[in-house]
Short mmCIF file of C-alpha atoms and ligand atoms in Angstrom, two decimals:
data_model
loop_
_atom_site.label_atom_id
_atom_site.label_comp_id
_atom_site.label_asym_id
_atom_site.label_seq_id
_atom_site.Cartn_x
_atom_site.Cartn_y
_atom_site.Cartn_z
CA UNK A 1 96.42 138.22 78.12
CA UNK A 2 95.76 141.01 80.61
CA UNK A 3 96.55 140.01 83.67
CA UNK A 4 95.11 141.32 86.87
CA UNK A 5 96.81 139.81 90.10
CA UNK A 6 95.62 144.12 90.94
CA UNK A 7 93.89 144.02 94.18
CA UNK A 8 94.35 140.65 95.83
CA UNK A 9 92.36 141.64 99.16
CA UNK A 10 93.41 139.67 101.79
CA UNK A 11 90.37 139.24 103.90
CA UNK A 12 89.81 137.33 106.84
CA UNK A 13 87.05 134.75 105.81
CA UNK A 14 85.41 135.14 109.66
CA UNK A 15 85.20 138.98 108.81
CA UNK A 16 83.18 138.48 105.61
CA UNK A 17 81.07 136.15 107.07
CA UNK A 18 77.88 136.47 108.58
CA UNK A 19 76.33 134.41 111.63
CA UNK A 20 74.43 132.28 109.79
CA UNK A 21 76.77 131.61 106.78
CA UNK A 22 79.56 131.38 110.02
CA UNK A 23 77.83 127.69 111.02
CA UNK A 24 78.22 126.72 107.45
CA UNK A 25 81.11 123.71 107.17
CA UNK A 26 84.18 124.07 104.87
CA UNK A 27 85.78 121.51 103.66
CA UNK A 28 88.72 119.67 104.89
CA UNK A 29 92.21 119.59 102.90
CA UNK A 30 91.88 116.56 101.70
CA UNK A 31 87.92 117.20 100.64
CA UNK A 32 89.22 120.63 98.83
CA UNK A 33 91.81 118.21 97.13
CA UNK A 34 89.62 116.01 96.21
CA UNK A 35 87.14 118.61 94.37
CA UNK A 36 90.66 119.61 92.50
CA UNK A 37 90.31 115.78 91.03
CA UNK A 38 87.53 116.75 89.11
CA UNK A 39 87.27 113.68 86.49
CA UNK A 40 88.40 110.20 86.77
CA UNK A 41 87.88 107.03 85.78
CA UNK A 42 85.93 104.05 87.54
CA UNK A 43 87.31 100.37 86.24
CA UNK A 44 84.76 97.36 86.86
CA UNK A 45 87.28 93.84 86.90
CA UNK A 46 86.62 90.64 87.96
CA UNK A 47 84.56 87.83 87.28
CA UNK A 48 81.94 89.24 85.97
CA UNK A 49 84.26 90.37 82.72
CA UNK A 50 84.10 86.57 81.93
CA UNK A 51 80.71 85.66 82.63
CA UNK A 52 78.81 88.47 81.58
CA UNK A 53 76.71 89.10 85.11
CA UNK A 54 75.99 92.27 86.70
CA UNK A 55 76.30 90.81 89.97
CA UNK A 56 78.32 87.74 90.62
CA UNK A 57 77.25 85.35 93.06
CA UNK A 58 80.26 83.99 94.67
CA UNK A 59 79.98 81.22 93.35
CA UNK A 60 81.96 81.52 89.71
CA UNK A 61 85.20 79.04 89.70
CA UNK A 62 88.12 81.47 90.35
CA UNK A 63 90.02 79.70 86.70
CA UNK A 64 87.72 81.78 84.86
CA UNK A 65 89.30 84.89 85.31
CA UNK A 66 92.13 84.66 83.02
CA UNK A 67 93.10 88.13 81.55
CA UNK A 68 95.61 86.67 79.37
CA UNK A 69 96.51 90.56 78.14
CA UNK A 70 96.59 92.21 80.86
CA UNK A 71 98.45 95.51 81.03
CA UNK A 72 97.47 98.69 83.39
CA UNK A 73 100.14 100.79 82.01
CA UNK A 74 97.52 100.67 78.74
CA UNK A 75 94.75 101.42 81.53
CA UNK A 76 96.55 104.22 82.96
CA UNK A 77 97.89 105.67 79.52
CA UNK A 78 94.27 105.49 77.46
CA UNK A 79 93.41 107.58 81.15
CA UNK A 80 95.71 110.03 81.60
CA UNK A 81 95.37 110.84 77.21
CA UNK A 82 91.38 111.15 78.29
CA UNK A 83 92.61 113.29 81.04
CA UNK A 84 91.29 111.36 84.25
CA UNK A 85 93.36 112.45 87.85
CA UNK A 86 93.02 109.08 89.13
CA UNK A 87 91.70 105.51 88.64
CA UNK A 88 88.86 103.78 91.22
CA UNK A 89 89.32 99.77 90.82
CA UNK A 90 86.90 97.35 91.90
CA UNK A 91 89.52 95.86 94.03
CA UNK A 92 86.24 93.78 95.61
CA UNK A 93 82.95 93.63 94.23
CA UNK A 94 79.87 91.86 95.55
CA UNK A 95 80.93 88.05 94.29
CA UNK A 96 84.16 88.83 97.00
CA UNK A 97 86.72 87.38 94.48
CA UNK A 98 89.86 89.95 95.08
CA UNK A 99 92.00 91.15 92.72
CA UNK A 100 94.84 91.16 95.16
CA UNK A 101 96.47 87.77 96.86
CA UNK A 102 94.45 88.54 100.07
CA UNK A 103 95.48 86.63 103.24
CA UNK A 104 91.71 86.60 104.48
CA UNK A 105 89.65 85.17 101.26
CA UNK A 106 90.28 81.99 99.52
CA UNK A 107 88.54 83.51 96.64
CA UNK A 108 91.30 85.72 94.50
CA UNK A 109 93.62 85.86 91.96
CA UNK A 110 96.01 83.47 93.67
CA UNK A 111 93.04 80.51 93.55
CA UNK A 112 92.51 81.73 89.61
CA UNK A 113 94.89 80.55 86.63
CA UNK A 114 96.05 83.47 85.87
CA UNK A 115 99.99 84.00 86.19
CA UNK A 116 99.88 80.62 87.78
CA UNK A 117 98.16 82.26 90.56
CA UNK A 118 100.97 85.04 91.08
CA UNK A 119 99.42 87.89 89.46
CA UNK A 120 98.25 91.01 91.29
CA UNK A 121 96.16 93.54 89.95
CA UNK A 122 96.11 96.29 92.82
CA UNK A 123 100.12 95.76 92.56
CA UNK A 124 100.19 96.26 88.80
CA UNK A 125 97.78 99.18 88.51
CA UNK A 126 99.22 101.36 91.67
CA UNK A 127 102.60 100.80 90.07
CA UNK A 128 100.98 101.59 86.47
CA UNK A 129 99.20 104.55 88.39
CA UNK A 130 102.27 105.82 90.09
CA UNK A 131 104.32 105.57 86.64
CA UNK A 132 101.56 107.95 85.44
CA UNK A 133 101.17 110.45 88.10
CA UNK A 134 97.43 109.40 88.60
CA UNK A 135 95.59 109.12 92.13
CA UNK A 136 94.92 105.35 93.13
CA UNK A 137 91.64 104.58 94.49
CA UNK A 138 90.02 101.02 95.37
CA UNK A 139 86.26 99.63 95.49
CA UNK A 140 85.84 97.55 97.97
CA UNK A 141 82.74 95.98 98.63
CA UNK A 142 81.44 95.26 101.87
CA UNK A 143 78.88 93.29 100.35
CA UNK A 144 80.58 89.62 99.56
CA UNK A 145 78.79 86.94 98.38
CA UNK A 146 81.43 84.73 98.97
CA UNK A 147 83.17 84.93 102.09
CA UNK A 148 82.00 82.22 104.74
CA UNK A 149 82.07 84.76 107.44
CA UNK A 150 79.93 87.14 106.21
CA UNK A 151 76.74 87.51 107.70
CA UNK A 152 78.78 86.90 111.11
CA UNK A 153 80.40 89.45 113.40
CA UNK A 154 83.56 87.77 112.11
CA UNK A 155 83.10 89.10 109.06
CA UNK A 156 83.56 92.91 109.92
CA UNK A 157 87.47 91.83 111.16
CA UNK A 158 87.59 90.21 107.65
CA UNK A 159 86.23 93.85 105.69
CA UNK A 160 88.99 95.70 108.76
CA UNK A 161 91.48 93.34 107.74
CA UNK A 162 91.32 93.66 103.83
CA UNK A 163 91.61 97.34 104.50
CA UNK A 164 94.97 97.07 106.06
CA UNK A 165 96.31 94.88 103.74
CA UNK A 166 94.96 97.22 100.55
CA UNK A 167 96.71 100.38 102.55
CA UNK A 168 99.98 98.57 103.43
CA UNK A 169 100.97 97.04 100.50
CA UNK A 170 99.62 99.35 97.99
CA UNK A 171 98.91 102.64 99.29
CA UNK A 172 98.92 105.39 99.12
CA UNK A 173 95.10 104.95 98.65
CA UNK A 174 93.64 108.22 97.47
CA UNK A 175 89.93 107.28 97.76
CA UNK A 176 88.11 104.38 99.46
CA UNK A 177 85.38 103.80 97.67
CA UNK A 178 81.82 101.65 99.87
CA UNK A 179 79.47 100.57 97.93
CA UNK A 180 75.69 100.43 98.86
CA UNK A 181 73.97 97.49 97.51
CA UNK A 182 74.02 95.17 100.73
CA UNK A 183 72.18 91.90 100.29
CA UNK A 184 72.64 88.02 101.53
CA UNK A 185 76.00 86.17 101.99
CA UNK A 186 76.39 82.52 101.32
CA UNK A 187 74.54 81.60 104.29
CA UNK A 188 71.44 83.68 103.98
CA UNK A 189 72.75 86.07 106.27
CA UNK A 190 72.89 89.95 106.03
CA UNK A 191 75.76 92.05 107.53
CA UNK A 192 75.65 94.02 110.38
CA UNK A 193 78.56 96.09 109.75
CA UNK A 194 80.98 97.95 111.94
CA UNK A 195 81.04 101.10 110.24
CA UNK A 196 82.77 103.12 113.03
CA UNK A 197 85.09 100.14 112.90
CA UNK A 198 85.55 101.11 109.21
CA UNK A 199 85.82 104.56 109.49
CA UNK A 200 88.69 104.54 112.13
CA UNK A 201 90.51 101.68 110.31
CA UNK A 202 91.16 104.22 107.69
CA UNK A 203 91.98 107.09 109.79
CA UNK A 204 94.09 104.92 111.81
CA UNK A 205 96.07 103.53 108.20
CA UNK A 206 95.69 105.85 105.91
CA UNK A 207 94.60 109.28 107.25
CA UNK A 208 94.65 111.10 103.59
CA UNK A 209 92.36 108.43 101.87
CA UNK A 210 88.86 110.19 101.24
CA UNK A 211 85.72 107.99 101.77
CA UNK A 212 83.14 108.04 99.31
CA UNK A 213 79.74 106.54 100.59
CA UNK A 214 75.97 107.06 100.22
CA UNK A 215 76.78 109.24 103.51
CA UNK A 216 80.48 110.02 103.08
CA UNK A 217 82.05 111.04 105.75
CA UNK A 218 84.07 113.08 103.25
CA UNK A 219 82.60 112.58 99.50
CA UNK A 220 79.04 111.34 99.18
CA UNK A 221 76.67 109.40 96.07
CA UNK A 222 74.71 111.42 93.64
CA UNK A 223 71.95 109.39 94.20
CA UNK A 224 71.84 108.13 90.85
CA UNK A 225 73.96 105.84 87.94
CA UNK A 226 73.58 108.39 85.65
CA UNK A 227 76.33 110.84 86.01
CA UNK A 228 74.27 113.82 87.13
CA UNK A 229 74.28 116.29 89.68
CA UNK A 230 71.36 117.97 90.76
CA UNK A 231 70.47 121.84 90.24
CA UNK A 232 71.50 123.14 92.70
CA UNK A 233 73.65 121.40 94.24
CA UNK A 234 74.92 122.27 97.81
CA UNK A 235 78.17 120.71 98.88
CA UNK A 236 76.50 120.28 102.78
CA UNK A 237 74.84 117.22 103.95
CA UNK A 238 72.83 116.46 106.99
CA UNK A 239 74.19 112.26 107.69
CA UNK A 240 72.73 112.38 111.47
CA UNK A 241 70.50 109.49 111.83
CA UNK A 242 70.99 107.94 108.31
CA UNK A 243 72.46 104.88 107.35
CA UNK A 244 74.59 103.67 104.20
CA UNK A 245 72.33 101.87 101.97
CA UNK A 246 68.47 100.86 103.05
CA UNK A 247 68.89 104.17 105.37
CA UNK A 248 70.56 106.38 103.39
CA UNK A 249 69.16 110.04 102.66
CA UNK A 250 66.15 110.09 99.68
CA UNK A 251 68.04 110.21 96.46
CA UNK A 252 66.75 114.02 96.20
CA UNK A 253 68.73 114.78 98.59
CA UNK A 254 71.77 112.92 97.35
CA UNK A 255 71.56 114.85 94.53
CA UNK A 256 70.87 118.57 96.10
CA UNK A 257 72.73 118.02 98.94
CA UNK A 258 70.76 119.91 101.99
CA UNK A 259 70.74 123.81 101.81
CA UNK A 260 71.64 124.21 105.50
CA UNK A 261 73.42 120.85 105.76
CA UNK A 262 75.96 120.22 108.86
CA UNK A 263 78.60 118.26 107.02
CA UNK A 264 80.80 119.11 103.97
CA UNK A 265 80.43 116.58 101.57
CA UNK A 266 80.95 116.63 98.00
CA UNK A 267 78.64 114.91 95.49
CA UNK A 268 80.61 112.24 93.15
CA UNK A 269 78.81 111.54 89.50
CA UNK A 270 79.10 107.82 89.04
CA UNK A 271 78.10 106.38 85.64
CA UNK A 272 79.32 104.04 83.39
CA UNK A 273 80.93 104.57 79.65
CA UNK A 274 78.57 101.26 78.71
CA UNK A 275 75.03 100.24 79.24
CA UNK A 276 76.30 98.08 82.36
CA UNK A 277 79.37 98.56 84.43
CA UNK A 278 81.24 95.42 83.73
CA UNK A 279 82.70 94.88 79.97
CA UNK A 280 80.63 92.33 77.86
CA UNK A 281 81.27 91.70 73.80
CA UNK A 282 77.53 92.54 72.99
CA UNK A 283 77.76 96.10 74.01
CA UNK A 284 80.76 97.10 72.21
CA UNK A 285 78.47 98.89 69.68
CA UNK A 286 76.95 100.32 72.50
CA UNK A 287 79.36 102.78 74.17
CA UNK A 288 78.30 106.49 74.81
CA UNK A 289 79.47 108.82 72.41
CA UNK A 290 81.78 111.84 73.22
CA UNK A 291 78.35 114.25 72.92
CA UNK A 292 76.94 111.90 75.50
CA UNK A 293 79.86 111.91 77.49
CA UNK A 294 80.10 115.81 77.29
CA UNK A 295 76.53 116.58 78.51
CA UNK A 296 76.99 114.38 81.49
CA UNK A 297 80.59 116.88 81.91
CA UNK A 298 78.18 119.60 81.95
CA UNK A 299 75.31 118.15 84.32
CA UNK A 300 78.35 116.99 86.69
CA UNK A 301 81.50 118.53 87.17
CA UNK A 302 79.56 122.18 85.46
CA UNK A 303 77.36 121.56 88.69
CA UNK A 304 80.01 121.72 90.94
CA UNK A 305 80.38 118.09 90.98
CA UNK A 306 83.10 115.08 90.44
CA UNK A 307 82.91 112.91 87.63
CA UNK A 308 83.36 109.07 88.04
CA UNK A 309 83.64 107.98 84.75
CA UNK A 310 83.63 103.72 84.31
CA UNK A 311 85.94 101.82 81.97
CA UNK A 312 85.77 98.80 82.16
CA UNK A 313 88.68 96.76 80.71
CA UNK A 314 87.65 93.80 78.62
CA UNK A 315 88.22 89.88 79.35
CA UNK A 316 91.69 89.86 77.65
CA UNK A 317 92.66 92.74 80.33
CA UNK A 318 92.56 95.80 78.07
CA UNK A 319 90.43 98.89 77.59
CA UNK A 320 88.30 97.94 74.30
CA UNK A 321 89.04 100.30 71.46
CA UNK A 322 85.06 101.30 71.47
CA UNK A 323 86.03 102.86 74.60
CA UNK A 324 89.40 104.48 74.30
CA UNK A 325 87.97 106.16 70.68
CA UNK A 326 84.81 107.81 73.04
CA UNK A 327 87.07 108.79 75.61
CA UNK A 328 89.58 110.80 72.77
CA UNK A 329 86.48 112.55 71.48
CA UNK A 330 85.08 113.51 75.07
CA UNK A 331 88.83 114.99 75.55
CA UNK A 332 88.93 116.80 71.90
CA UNK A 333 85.67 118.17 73.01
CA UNK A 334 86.44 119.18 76.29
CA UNK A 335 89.98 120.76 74.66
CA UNK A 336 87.99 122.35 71.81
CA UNK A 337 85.13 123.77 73.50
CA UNK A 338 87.08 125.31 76.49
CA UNK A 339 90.14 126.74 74.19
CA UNK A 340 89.71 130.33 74.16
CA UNK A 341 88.63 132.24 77.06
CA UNK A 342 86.80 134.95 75.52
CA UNK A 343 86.95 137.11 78.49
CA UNK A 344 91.37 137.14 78.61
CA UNK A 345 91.10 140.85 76.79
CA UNK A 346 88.23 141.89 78.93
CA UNK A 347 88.20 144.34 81.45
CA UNK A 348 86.51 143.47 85.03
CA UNK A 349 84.47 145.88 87.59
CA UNK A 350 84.07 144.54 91.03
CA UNK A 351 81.82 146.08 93.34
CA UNK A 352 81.38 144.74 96.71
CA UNK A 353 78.15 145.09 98.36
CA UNK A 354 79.75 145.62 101.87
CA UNK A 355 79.46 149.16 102.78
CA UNK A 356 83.01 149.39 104.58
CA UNK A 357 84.65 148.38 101.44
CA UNK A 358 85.54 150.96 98.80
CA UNK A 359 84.35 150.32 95.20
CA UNK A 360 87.18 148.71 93.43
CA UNK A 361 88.40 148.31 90.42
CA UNK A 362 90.57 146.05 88.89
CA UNK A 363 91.09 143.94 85.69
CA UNK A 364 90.38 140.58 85.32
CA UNK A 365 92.14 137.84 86.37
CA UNK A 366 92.51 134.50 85.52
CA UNK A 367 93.14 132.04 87.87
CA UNK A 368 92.53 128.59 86.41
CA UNK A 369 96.06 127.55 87.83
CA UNK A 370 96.71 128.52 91.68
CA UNK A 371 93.18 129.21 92.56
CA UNK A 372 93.72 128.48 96.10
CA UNK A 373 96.09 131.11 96.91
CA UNK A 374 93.92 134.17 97.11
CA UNK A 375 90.87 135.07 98.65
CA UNK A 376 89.20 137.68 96.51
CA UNK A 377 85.60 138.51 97.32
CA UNK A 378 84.07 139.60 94.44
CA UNK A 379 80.49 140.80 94.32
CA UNK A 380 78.03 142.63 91.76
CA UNK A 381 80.84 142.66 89.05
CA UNK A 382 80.14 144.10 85.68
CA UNK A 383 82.82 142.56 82.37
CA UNK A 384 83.01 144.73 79.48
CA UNK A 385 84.75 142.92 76.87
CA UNK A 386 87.05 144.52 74.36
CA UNK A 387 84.85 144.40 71.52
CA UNK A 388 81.35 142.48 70.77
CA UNK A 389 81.88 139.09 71.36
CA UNK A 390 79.41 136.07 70.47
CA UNK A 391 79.25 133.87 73.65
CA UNK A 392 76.93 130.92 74.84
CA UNK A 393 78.89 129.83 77.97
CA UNK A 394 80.22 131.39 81.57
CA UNK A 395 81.84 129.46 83.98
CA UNK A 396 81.85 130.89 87.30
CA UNK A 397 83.77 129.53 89.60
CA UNK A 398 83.27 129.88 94.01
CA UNK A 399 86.26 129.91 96.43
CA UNK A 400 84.79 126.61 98.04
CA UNK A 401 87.60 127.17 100.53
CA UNK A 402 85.90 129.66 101.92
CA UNK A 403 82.84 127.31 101.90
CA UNK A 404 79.77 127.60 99.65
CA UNK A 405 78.05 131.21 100.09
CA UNK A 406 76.80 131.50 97.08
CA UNK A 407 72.59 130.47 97.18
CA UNK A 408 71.47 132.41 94.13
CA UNK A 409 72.85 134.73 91.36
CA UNK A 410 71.76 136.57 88.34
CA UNK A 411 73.83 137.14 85.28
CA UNK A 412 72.64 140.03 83.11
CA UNK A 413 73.95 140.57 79.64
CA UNK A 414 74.38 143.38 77.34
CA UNK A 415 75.06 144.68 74.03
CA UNK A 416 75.58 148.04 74.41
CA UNK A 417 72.99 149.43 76.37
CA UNK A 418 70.44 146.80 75.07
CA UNK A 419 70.06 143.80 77.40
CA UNK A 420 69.93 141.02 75.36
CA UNK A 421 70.31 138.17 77.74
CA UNK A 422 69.69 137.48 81.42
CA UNK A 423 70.12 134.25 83.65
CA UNK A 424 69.44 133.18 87.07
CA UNK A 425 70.52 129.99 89.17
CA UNK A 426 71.41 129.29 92.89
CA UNK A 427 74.18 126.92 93.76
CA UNK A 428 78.19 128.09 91.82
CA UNK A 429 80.25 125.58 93.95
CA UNK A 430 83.78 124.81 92.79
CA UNK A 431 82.71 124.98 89.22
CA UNK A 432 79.20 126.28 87.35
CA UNK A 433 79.47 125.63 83.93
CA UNK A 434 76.05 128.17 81.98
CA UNK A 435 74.98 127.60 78.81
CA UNK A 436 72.64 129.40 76.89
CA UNK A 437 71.80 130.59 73.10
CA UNK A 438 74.59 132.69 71.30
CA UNK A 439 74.11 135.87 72.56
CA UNK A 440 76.63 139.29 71.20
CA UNK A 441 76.99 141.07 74.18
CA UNK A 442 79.52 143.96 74.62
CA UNK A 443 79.59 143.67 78.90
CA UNK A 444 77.43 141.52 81.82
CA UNK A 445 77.04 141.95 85.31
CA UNK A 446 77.15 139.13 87.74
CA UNK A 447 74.68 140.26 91.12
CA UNK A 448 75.16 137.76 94.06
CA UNK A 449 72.85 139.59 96.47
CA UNK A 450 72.01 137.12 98.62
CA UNK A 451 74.84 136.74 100.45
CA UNK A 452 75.17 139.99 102.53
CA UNK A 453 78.60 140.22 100.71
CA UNK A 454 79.88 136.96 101.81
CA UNK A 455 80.03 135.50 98.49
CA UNK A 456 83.76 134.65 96.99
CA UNK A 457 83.72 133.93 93.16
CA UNK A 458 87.38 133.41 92.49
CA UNK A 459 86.79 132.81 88.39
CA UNK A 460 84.68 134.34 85.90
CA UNK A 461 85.41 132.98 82.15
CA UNK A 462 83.28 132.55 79.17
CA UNK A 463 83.27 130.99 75.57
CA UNK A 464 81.70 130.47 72.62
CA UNK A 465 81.59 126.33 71.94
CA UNK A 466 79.67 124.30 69.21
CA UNK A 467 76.17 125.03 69.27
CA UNK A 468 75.25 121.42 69.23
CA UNK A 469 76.69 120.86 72.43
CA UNK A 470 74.14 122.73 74.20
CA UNK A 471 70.54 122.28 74.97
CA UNK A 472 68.35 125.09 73.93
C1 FUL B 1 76.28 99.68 92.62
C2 FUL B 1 76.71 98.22 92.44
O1 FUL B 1 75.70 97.34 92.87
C3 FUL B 1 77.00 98.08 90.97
O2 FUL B 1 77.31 96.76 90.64
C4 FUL B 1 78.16 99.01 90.64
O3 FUL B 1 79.33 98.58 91.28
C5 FUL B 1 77.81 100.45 91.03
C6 FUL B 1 78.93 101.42 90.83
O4 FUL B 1 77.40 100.51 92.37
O5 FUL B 1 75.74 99.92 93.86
#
């Protein structure tokens, strides 16, 4: 490989940017670490497993939950081989039973007869997750079905108090995950929730924890089950005035993001492996393939987004072998497609479109690993590859550190002198995965005009993957 660490320009990131692009947010450490986690996996657990319900109602006797095979090392192995970052459990869903002894619910695994009432799934799976150098992160409804408070101002020191527990005895929590749905507890009652309360619970416990909501504050919802990010999608979000759940943004927006929005806030892809997000027998047959699985890679994390992948473990307290044979494919076609960067012999021309800087140029550079550590701005940037190469991807890829610049590009292609190829789009992000028909092209030029010369693509790559992976 030719390596090009040439001209690293250390540029101030005020300099290169303009006034407006200067009120733009960037994202916080933990947000930028967060967009690093890329794909992960979502685990359903709980009653539900063992009746067969979507949605609990609270009112399922705690004995049936009996996972009589339990082991989250196999959770955490069958995840890391799949290569997930991290595992989100539903340490709470809407029929409140816990999966942890909690002090403040007389619904858990201590009332079930399972271990005799001493088991603990958040301990078991943030010791698996630990063993396996994957991020823990825990669902926790604030929607409970069960709980006698709920519905009461009482209620909200219940949610606060669960919290501490989860971040005290199991931390360290990586993401917090607060679910929408919010309906009627036991006595007919809705919630009116503390969410400041919330929010400063887990700044006061557990600073580093990112919260993923409808409305963040630091990772927000799609705005859809399905796994896909919208196109484009901004990583800004206006959250003044909205409201998790009934008030939340229009889904739209979830899924764009707003152009000009004041807060950074990555968009997480949540979808499930299955037809619904808890395990059940009849849809064993029924898992997505690995070409499913890899289309939704493209439409999430190749729009800049996260992928939140669910697995749900079965009712003996393993991940069904349906499952764990979809997830090896989605990896061997993830590995297979992404092997060869056809660009590693190619040479690279950057041009910046800022009149004080001189025209540059230096050789391409990969950067897959250590991304973070330079700031090259590179604009209008022509690739002339060894020799004619066949290619129907590019993956461009946007210093988000620097924030998200980038509102529209054009990628022109040619063979020789010939163009034989040319494609536009808006939003880059941390990751912009293009795919398009087999084209052989000899060089292409990337134009970010928009930009004034603020624009910072950090990663240019391209390769040629099985046709049938792509949509014409
Ligand atoms: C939804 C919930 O109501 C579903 O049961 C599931 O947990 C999904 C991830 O979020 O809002």
């Amino acid at each position: 490989m030719k390596s090009i660490c040439l001209s690293v320009l250390l540029l101030s990131a005020t300099a290169l940017f303009a006034q407006d692009y200067n009120d733009l947010p960037i994202p916080s450490k933990k947000q930028l670490d967060w967009h690093e986690t890329e794909y992960y996996l979502f685990m359903h657990f709980g009653p539900n497993t063992f009746t067969g319900k979507e949605w609990g109602e609270g009112t399922e006797p705690e004995d049936i939950f009996n996972p009589a095979q339990l082991d989250c090392r196999q959770w955490c192995r069958i995840a890391k081989e799949s290569g997930a970052k991290a595992i989100i459990i539903t340490a709470k869903h809407h029929d409140g039973f816990c999966l942890w002894p909690s002090k403040f619910s007389k619904h858990t695994v201590r009332e079930s007869k399972w271990k005799n009432g001493k088991g603990d799934i958040l301990k078991e799976l943030s010791q698996a997750c630990k063993e396996y150098g994957l991020k823990f992160g825990v669902y926790l409804s604030p929607w409970d079905r069960n709980h006698p408070d709920y519905g009461t101002p009482k209620y909200n020191d219940v949610f606060v108090n669960m919290m501490k527990e989860i971040f005290q005895n199991y931390g360290p929590v990586w993401e917090m995950w607060w679910d929408g749905a919010n309906g009627e507890g036991p006595n007919g009652k809705r919630q009116v929730y503390d969410w400041k309360r919330f929010e400063n619970t887990v700044k006061q416990y557990s600073p580093k924890t990112v919260v993923f909501s409808d409305i963040g504050p630091d990772v927000r919802w799609v705005g859809n089950e399905n796994g896909i990010a919208g196109n484009p999608n901004w990583n800004f979000l206006d959250t003044v005035g909205f409201k998790r759940g009934l008030g939340a943004p229009p889904t739209d927006t979830l899924n764009h993001g707003n152009y000009w929005g004041k807060s950074w806030m990555g968009a997480e892809c949540d979808v499930s492996i299955r037809p619904g997000w808890f395990w059940r027998e009849s849809e064993n047959e029924k898992v997505k393939t690995p070409q499913q699985l890899f289309d939704i890679y493209l439409k999430s994390i190749g729009r800049g987004a996260n992928l939140l992948l669910n697995v749900p473990p079965d009712a003996r307290g393993l991940i069904h072998p349906s499952d764990s044979i979809a997830l090896t494919g989605f990896k061997k076609l993830r590995d297979e497609s992404f092997a060869e960067n056809l660009l590693k012999t190619a040479n690279t021309f950057y041009q910046f479109s800022r009149k004080e800087l001189p025209e540059e140029k230096i050789t391409l550079r990969s950067v897959d690993k250590d991304n973070q550590s330079y700031t090259v701005n590179l604009q209008n940037f022509i690739v002339e590859m060894a020799q004619p190469t066949k290619i129907n991807c590019i993956i461009l890829r946007e210093a988000i550190h620097l924030g998200q610049t980038i509102r529209s590009f054009r990628i022109v292609m040619n063979n020789g002198k010939k163009v034989v190829k040319e494609i536009t789009g808006s939003s880059v992000g941390r990751k912009r995965i293009l795919t398009f028909k087999p084209a052989t092209i000899t060089s292409f030029t990337v134009y970010l005009e928009d930009a004034k010369g603020m624009d910072n693509v950090i990663n240019v790559t391209a390769y040629l993957m099985d046709e049938k992976l792509i949509e014409k």
